[in-house]
PDB file of C-alpha atoms in Angstrom:
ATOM      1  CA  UNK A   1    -245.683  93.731-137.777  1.00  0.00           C
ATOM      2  CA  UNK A   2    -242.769  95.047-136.145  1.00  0.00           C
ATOM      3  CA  UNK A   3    -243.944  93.389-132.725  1.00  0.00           C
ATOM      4  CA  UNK A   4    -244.588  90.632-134.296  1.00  0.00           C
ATOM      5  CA  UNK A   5    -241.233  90.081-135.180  1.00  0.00           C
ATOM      6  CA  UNK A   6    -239.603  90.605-131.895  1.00  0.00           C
ATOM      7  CA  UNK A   7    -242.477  88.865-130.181  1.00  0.00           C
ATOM      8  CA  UNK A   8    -241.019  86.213-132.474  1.00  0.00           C
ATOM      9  CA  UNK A   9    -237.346  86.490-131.636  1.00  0.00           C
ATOM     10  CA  UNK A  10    -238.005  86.451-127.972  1.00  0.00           C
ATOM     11  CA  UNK A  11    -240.427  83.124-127.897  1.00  0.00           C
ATOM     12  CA  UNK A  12    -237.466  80.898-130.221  1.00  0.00           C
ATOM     13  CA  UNK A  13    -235.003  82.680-127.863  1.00  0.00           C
ATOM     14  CA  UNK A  14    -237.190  82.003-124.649  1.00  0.00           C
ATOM     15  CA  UNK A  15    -237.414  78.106-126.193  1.00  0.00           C
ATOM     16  CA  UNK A  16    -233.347  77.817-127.064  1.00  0.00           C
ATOM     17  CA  UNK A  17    -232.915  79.266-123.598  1.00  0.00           C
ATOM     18  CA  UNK A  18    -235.117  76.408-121.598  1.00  0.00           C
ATOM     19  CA  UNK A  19    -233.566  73.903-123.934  1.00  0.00           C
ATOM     20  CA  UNK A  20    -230.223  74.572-122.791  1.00  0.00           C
ATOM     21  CA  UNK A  21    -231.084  74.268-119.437  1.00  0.00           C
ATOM     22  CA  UNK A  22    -232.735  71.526-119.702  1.00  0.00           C
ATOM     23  CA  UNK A  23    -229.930  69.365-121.339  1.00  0.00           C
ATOM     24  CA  UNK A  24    -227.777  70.793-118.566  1.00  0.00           C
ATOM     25  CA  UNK A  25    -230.111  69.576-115.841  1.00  0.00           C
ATOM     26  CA  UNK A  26    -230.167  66.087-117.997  1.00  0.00           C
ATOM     27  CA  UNK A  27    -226.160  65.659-118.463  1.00  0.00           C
ATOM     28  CA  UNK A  28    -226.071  67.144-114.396  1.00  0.00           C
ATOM     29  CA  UNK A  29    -228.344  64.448-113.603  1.00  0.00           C
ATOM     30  CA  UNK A  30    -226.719  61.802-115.507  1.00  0.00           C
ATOM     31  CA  UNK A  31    -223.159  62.925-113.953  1.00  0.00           C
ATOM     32  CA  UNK A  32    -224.774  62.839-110.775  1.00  0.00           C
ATOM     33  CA  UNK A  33    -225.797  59.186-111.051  1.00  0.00           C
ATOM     34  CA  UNK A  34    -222.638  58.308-112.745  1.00  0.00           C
ATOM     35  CA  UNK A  35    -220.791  60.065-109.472  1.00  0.00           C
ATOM     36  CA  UNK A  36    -222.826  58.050-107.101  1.00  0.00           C
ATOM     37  CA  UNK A  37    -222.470  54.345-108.365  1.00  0.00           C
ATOM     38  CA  UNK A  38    -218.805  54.992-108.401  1.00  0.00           C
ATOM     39  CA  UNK A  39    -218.727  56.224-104.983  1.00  0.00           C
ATOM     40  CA  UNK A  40    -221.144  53.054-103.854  1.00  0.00           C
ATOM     41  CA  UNK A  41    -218.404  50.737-105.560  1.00  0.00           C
ATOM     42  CA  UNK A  42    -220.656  47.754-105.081  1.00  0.00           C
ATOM     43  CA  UNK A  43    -223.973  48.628-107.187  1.00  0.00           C
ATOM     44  CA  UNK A  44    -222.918  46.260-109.314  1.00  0.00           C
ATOM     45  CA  UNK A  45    -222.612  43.419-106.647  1.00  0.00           C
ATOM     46  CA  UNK A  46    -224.783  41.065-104.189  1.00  0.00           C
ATOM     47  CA  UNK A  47    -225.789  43.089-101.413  1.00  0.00           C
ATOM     48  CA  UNK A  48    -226.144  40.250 -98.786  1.00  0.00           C
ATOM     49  CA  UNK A  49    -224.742  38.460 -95.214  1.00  0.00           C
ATOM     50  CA  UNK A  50    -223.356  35.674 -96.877  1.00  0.00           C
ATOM     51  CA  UNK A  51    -219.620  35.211 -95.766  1.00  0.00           C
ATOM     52  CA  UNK A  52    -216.605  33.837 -98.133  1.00  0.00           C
ATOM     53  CA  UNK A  53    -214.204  31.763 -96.834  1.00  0.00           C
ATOM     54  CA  UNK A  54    -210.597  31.713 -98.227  1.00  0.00           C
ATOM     55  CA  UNK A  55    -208.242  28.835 -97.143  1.00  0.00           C
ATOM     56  CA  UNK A  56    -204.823  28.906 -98.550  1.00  0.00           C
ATOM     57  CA  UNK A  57    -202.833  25.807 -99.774  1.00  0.00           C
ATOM     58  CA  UNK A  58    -199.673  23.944 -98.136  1.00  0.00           C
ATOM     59  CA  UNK A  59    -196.975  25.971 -96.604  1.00  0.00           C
ATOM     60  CA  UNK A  60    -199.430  29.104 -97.097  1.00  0.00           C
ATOM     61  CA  UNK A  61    -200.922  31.968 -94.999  1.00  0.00           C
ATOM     62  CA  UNK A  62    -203.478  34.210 -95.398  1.00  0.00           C
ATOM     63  CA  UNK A  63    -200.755  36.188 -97.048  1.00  0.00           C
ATOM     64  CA  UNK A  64    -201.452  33.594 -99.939  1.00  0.00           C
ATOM     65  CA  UNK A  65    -204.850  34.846-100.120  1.00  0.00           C
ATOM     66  CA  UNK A  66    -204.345  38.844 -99.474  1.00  0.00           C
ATOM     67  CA  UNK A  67    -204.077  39.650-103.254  1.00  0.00           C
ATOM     68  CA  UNK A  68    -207.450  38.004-104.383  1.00  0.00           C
ATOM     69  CA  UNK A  69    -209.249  39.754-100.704  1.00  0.00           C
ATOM     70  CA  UNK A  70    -207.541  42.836-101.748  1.00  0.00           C
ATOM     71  CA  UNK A  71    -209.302  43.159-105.120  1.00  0.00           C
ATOM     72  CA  UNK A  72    -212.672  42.473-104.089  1.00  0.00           C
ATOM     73  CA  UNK A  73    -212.001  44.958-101.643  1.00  0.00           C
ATOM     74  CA  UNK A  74    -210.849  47.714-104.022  1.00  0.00           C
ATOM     75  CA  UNK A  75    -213.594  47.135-106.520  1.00  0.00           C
ATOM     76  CA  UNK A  76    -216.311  47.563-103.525  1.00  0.00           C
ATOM     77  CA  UNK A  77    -217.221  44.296-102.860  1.00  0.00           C
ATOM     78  CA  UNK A  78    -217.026  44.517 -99.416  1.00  0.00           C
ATOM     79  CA  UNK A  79    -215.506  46.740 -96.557  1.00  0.00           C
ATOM     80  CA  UNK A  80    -215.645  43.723 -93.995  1.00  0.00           C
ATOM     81  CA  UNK A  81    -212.748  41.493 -93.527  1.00  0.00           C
ATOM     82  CA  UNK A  82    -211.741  39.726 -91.056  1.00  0.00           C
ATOM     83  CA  UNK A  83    -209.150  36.369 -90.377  1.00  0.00           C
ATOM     84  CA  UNK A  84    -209.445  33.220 -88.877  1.00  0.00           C
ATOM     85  CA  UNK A  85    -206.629  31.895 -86.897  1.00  0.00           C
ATOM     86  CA  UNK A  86    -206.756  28.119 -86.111  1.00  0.00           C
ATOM     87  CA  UNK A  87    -203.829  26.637 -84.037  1.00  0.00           C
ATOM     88  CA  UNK A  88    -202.411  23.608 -83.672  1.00  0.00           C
ATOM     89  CA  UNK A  89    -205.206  22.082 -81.618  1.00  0.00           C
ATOM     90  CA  UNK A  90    -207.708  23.197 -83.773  1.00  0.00           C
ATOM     91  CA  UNK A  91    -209.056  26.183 -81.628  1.00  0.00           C
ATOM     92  CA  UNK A  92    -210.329  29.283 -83.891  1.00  0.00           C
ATOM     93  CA  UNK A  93    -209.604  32.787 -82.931  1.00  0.00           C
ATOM     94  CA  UNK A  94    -211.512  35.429 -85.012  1.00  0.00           C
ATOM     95  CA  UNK A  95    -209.613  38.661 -85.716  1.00  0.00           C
ATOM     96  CA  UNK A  96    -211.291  41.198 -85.844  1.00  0.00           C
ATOM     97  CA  UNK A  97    -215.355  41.878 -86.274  1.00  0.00           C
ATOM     98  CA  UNK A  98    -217.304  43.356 -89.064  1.00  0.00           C
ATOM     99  CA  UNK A  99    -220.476  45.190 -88.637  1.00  0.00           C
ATOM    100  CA  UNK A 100    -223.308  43.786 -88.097  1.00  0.00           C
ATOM    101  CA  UNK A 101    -225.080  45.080 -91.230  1.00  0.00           C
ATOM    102  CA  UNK A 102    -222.085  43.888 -92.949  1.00  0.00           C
ATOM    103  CA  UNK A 103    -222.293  43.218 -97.032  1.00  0.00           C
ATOM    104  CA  UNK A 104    -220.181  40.139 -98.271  1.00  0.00           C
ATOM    105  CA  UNK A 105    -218.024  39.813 -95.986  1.00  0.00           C
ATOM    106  CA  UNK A 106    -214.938  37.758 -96.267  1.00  0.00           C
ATOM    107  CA  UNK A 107    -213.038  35.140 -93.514  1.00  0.00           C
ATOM    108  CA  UNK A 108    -209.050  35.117 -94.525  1.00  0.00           C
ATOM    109  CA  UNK A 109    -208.347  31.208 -92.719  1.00  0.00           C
ATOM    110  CA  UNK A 110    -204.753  30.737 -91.621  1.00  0.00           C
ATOM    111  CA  UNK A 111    -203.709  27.717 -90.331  1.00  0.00           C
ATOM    112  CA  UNK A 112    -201.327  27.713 -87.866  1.00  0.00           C
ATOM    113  CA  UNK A 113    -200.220  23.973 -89.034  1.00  0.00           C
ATOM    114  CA  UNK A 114    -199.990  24.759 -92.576  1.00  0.00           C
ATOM    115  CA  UNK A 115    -198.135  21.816 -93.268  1.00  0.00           C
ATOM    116  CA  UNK A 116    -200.465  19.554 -92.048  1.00  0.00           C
ATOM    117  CA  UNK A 117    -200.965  16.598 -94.013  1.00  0.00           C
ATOM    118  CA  UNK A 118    -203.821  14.431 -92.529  1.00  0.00           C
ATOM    119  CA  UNK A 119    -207.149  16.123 -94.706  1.00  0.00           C
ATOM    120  CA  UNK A 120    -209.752  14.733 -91.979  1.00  0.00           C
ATOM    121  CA  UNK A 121    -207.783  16.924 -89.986  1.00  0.00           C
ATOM    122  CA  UNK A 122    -207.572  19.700 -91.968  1.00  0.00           C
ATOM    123  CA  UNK A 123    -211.540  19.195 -92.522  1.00  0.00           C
ATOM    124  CA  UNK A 124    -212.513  18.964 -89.302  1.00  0.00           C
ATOM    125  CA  UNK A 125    -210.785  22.652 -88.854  1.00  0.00           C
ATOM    126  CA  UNK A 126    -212.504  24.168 -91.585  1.00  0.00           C
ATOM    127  CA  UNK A 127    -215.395  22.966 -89.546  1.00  0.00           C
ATOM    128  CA  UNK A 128    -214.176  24.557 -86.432  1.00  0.00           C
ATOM    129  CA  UNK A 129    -214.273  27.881 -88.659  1.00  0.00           C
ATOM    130  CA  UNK A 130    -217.356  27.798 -89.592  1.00  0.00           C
ATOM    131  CA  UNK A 131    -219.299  26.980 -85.921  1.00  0.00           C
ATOM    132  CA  UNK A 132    -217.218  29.428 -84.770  1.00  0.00           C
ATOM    133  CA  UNK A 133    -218.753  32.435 -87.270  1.00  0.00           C
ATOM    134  CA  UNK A 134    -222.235  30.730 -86.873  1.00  0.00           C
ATOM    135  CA  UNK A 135    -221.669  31.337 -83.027  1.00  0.00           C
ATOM    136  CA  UNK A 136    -220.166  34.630 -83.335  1.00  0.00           C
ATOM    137  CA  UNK A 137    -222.538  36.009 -86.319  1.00  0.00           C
ATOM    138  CA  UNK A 138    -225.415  33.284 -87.005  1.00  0.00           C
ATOM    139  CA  UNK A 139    -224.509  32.666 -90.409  1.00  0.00           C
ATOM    140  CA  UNK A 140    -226.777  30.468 -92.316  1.00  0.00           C
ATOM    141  CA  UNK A 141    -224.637  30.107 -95.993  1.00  0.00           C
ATOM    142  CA  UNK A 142    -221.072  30.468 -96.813  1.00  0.00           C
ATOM    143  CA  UNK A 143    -218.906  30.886-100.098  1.00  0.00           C
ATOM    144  CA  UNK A 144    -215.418  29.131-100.066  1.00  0.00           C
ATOM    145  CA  UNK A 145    -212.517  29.582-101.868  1.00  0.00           C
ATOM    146  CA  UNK A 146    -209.663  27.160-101.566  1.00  0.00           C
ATOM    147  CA  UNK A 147    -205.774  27.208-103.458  1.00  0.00           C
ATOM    148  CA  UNK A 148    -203.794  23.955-103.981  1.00  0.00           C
ATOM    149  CA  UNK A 149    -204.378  21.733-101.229  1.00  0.00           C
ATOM    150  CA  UNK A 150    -206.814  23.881 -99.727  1.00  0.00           C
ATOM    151  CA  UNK A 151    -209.031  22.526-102.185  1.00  0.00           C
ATOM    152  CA  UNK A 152    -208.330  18.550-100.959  1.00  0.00           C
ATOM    153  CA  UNK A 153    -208.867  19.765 -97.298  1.00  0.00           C
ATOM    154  CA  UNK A 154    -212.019  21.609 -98.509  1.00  0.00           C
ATOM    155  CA  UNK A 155    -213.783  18.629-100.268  1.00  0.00           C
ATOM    156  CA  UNK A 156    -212.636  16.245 -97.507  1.00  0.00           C
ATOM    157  CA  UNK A 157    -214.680  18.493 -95.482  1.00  0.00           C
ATOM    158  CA  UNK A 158    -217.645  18.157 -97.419  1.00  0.00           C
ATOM    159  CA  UNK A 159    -217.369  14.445 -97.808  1.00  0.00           C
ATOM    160  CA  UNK A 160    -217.425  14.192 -93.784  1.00  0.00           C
ATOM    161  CA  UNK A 161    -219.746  17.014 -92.981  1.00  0.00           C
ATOM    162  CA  UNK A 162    -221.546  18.141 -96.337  1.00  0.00           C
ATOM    163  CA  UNK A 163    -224.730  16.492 -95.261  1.00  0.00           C
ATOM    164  CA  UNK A 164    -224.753  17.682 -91.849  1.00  0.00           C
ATOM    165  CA  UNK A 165    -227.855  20.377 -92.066  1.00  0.00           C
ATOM    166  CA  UNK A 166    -226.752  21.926 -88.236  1.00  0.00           C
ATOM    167  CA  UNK A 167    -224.059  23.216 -89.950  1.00  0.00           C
ATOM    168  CA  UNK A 168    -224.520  26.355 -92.667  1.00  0.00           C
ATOM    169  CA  UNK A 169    -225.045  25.414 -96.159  1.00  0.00           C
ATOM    170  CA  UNK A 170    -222.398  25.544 -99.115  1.00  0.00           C
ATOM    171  CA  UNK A 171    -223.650  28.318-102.005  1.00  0.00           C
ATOM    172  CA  UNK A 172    -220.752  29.012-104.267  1.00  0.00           C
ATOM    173  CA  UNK A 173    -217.260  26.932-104.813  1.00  0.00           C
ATOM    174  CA  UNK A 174    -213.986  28.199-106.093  1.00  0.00           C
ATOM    175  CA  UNK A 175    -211.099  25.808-106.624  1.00  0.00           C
ATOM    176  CA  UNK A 176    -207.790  27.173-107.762  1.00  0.00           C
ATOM    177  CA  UNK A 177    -205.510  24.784-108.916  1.00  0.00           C
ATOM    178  CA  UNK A 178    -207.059  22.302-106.951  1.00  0.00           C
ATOM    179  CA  UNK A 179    -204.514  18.943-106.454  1.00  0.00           C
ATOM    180  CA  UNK A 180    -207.906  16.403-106.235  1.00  0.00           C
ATOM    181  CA  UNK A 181    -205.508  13.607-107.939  1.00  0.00           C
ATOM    182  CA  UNK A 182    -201.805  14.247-106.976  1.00  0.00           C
ATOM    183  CA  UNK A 183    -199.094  16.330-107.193  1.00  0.00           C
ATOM    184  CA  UNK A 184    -196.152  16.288-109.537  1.00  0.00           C
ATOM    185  CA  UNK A 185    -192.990  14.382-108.494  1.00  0.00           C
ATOM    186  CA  UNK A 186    -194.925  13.164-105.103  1.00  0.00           C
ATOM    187  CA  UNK A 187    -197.234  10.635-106.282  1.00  0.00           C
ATOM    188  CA  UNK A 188    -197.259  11.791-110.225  1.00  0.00           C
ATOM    189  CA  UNK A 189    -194.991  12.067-112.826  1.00  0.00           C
ATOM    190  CA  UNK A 190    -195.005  14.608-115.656  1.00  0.00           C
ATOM    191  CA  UNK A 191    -198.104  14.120-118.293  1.00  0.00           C
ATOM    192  CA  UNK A 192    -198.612  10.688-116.523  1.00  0.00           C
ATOM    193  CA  UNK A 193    -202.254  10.449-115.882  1.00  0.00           C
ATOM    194  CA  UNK A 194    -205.045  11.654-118.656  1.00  0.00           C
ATOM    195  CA  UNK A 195    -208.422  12.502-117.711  1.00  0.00           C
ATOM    196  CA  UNK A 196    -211.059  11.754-120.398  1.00  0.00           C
ATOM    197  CA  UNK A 197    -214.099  14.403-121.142  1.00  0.00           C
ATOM    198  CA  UNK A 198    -215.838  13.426-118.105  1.00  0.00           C
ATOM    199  CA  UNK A 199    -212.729  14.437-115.827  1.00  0.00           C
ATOM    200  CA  UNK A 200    -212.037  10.770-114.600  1.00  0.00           C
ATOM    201  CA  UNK A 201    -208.795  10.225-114.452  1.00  0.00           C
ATOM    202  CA  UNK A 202    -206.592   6.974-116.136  1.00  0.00           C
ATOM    203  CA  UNK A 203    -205.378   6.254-112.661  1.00  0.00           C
ATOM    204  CA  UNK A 204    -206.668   7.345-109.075  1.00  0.00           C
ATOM    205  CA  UNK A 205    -204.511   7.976-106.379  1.00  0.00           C
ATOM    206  CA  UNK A 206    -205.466   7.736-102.946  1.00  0.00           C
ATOM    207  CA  UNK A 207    -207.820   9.775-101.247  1.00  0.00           C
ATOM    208  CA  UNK A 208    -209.513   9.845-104.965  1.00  0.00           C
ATOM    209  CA  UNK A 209    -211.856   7.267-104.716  1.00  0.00           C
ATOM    210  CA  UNK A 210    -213.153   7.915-101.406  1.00  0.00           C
ATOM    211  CA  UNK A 211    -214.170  11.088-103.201  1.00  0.00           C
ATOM    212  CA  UNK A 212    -216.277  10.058-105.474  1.00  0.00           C
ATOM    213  CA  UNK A 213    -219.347   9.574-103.014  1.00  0.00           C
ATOM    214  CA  UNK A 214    -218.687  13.832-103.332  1.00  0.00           C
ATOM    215  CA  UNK A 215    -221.224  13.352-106.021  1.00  0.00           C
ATOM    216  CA  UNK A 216    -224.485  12.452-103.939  1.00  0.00           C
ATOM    217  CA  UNK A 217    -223.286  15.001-101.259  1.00  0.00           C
ATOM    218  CA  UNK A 218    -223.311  17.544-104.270  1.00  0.00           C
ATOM    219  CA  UNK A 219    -227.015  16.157-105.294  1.00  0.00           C
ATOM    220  CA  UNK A 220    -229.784  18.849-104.605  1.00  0.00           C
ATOM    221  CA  UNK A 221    -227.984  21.171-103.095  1.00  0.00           C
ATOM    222  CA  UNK A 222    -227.858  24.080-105.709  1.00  0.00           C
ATOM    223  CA  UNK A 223    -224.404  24.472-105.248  1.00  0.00           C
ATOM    224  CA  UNK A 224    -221.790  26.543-108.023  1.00  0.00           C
ATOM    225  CA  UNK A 225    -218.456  25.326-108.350  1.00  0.00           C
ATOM    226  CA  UNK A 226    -215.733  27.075-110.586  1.00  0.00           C
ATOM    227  CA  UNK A 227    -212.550  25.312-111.283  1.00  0.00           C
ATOM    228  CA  UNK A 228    -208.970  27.029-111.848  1.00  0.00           C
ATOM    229  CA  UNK A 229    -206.222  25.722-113.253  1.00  0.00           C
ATOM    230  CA  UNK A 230    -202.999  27.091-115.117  1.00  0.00           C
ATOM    231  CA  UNK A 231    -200.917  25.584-117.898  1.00  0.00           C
ATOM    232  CA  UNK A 232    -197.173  27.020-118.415  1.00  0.00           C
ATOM    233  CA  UNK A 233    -197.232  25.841-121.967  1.00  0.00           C
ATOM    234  CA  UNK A 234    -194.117  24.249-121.073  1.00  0.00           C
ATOM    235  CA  UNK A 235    -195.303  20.853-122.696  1.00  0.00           C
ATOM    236  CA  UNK A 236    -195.689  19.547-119.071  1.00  0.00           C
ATOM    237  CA  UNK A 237    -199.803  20.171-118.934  1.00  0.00           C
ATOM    238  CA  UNK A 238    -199.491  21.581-115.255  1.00  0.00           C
ATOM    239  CA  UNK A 239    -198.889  24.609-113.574  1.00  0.00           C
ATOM    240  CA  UNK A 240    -195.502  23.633-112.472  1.00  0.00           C
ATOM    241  CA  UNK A 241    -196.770  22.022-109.417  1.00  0.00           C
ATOM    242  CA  UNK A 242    -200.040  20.378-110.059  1.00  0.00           C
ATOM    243  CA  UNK A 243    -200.766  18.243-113.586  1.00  0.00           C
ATOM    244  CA  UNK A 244    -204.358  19.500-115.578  1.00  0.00           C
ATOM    245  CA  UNK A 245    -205.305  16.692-115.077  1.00  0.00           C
ATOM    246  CA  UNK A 246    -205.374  16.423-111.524  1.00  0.00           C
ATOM    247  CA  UNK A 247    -207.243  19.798-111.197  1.00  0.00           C
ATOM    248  CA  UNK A 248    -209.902  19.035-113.760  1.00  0.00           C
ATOM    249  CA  UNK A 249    -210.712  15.369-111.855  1.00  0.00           C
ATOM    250  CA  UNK A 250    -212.848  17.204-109.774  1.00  0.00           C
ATOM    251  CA  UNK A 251    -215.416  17.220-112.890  1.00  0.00           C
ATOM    252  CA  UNK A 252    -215.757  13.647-112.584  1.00  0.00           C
ATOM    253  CA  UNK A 253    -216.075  13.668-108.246  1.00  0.00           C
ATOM    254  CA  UNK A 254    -219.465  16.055-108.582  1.00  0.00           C
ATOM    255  CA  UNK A 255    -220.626  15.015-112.404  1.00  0.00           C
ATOM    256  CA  UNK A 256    -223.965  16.338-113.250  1.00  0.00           C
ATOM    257  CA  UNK A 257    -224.834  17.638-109.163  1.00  0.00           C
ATOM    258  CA  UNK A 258    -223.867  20.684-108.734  1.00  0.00           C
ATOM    259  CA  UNK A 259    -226.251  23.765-109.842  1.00  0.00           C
ATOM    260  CA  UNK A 260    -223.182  24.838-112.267  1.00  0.00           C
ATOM    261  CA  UNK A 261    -219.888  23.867-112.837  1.00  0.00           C
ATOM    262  CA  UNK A 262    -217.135  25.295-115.020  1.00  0.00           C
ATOM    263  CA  UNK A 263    -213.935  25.187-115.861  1.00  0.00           C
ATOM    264  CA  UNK A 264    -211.521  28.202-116.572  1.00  0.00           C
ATOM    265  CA  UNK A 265    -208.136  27.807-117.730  1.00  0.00           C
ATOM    266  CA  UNK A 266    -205.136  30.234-117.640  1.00  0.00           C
ATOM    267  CA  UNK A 267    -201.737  29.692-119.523  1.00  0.00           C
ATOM    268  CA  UNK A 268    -198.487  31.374-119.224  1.00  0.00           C
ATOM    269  CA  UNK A 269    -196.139  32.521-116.727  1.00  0.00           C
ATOM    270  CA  UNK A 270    -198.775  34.418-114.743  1.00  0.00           C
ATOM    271  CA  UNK A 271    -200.643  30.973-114.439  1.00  0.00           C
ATOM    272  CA  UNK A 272    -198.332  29.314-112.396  1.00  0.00           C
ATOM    273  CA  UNK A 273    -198.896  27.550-109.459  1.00  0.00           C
ATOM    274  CA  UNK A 274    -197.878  29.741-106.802  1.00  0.00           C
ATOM    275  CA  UNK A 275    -198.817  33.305-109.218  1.00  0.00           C
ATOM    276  CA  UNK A 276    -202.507  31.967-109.800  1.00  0.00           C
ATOM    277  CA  UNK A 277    -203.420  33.690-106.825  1.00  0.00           C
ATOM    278  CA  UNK A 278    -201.891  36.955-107.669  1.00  0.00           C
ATOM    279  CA  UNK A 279    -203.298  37.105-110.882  1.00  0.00           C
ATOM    280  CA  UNK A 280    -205.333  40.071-111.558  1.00  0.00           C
ATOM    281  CA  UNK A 281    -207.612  38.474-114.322  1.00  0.00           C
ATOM    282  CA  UNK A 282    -208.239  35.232-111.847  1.00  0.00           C
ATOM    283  CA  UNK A 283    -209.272  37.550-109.156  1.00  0.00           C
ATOM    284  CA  UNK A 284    -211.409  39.333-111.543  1.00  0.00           C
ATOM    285  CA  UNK A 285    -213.248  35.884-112.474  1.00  0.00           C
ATOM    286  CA  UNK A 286    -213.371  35.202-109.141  1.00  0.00           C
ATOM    287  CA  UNK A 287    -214.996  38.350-107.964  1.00  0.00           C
ATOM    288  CA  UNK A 288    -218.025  38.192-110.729  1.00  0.00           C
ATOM    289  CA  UNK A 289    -218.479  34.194-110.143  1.00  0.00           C
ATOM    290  CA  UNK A 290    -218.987  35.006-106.237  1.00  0.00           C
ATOM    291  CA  UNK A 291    -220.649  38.623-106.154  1.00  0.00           C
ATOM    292  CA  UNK A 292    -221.809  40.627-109.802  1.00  0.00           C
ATOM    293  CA  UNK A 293    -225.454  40.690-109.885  1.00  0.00           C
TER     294      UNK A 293
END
């Protein structure tokens, strides 16, 4: 009986014994996984080729742009960045190269003209960009992100070359406080112009309604568009620069075409015109929109 009883002892101690070691192997191998996605970064992201393109606004610099590339860096997007100088004449210098296994990269534009005023120009540029990074790395698809009038320059672009299927195709579309019907004080005055739930605008101002074939270019194409804008809750609708209204009249230029199209809105001081693009919470939108699986 005696036997017995240790024989006992030692098979519940034998079983408490494995049992511990086999929660320790289970909470080692959990650890182990939890280690490892947060030294990947970017398990949680696309893993593909496809470049993003980000154009500042007037006056800018890729400078303008550095915050927003700077996040999606640090949270693992991607570790391939490069910028894309264009000068006066239009020519493109790429600086810098990123690998040629390279996971979402991203293409910081500067324009050495940044004051330039004449959007076919501007458009045909942004065109000179991208056959330059087809040449250089065959690219088939691009992302673009575009501040202020960046955004103008951008969907001139795609009004004059949108359909052109030599050049690569358009996936996802970021506009940040996008000036698609004016700017304040220039050609609009404070809480002038009202755009009903469609996004068209009470009045159009030139090069509005040349835009508005935008929405057959749009057609088929499977493309994602997310539109910024801020509101200081200063009574004056805008972001100190650009009205709401003006920013959300790109609704009414693509209607029902694109694959998706939304709307995000920021208020406050952080959501003005010029600190949209430093805005942590922006650049967090902006990264899942473009890259979280």
């Amino acid at each position: 009986m005696k036997k017995l009883f240790i024989l006992g002892v030692c098979l519940i101690a034998c079983v408490i014994i494995i049992g511990f070691i086999f929660l320790d192997v289970n909470q080692q191998t959990h650890s182990d996984k939890q280690q490892h996605t947060k030294q990947t970064g970017h398990a949680k992201f696309v893993s593909n080729q496809t470049p993003t393109l980000f154009l500042h606004g007037y006056s800018g610099s890729a400078n303008s742009v550095k915050f927003m590339v700077n996040e999606a860096k640090d949270k693992g997007v991607t570790k391939n960045i490069i910028k894309a100088y264009v000068s006066q004449d239009g020519e493109v210098q790429l600086k810098g190269k990123w690998a040629k296994d390279a996971i979402n990269p991203i293409v910081q534009i500067e324009l050495e003209n940044n004051k330039q005023g004449y959007f076919d120009v501007n458009a045909k540029w942004i065109k000179n960009v991208l056959t330059s990074l087809q040449n250089e790395y065959n690219i088939k698809n691009f992302n673009f992100v575009g501040h202020s009038m960046g955004n103008l320059s951008f969907a001139t672009y795609m009004l004059t070359y949108g359909d052109d299927q030599s050049l690569p195709k358009l996936n996802k579309q970021v506009n940040i406080a996008g000036t698609f019907n004016g700017v304040l004080n220039m050609n609009e005055n404070v809480n002038e112009i009202s755009v009903d739930a469609n996004g068209k605008p009470s009045r159009m101002n030139p090069p509005y309604p040349e835009l508005r074939k935008l929405k057959e270019i749009y057609k088929g194409k499977r493309i994602e568009v997310l539109n910024i804008y801020g509101d200081l809750k200063d009574g004056t609708h805008s972001d100190g620069r650009v009205s709401n209204s003006s920013s959300k009249s790109l609704k009414y230029l693509l209607g029902n075409s694109p694959k998706s199209y939304r709307e995000s809105k920021y208020e406050g001081h952080n959501a003005q015109h010029s600190q949209l693009h430093e805005n942590s919470e922006v650049a967090d939108e902006i990264i899942k929109f473009l890259w979280e699986r």
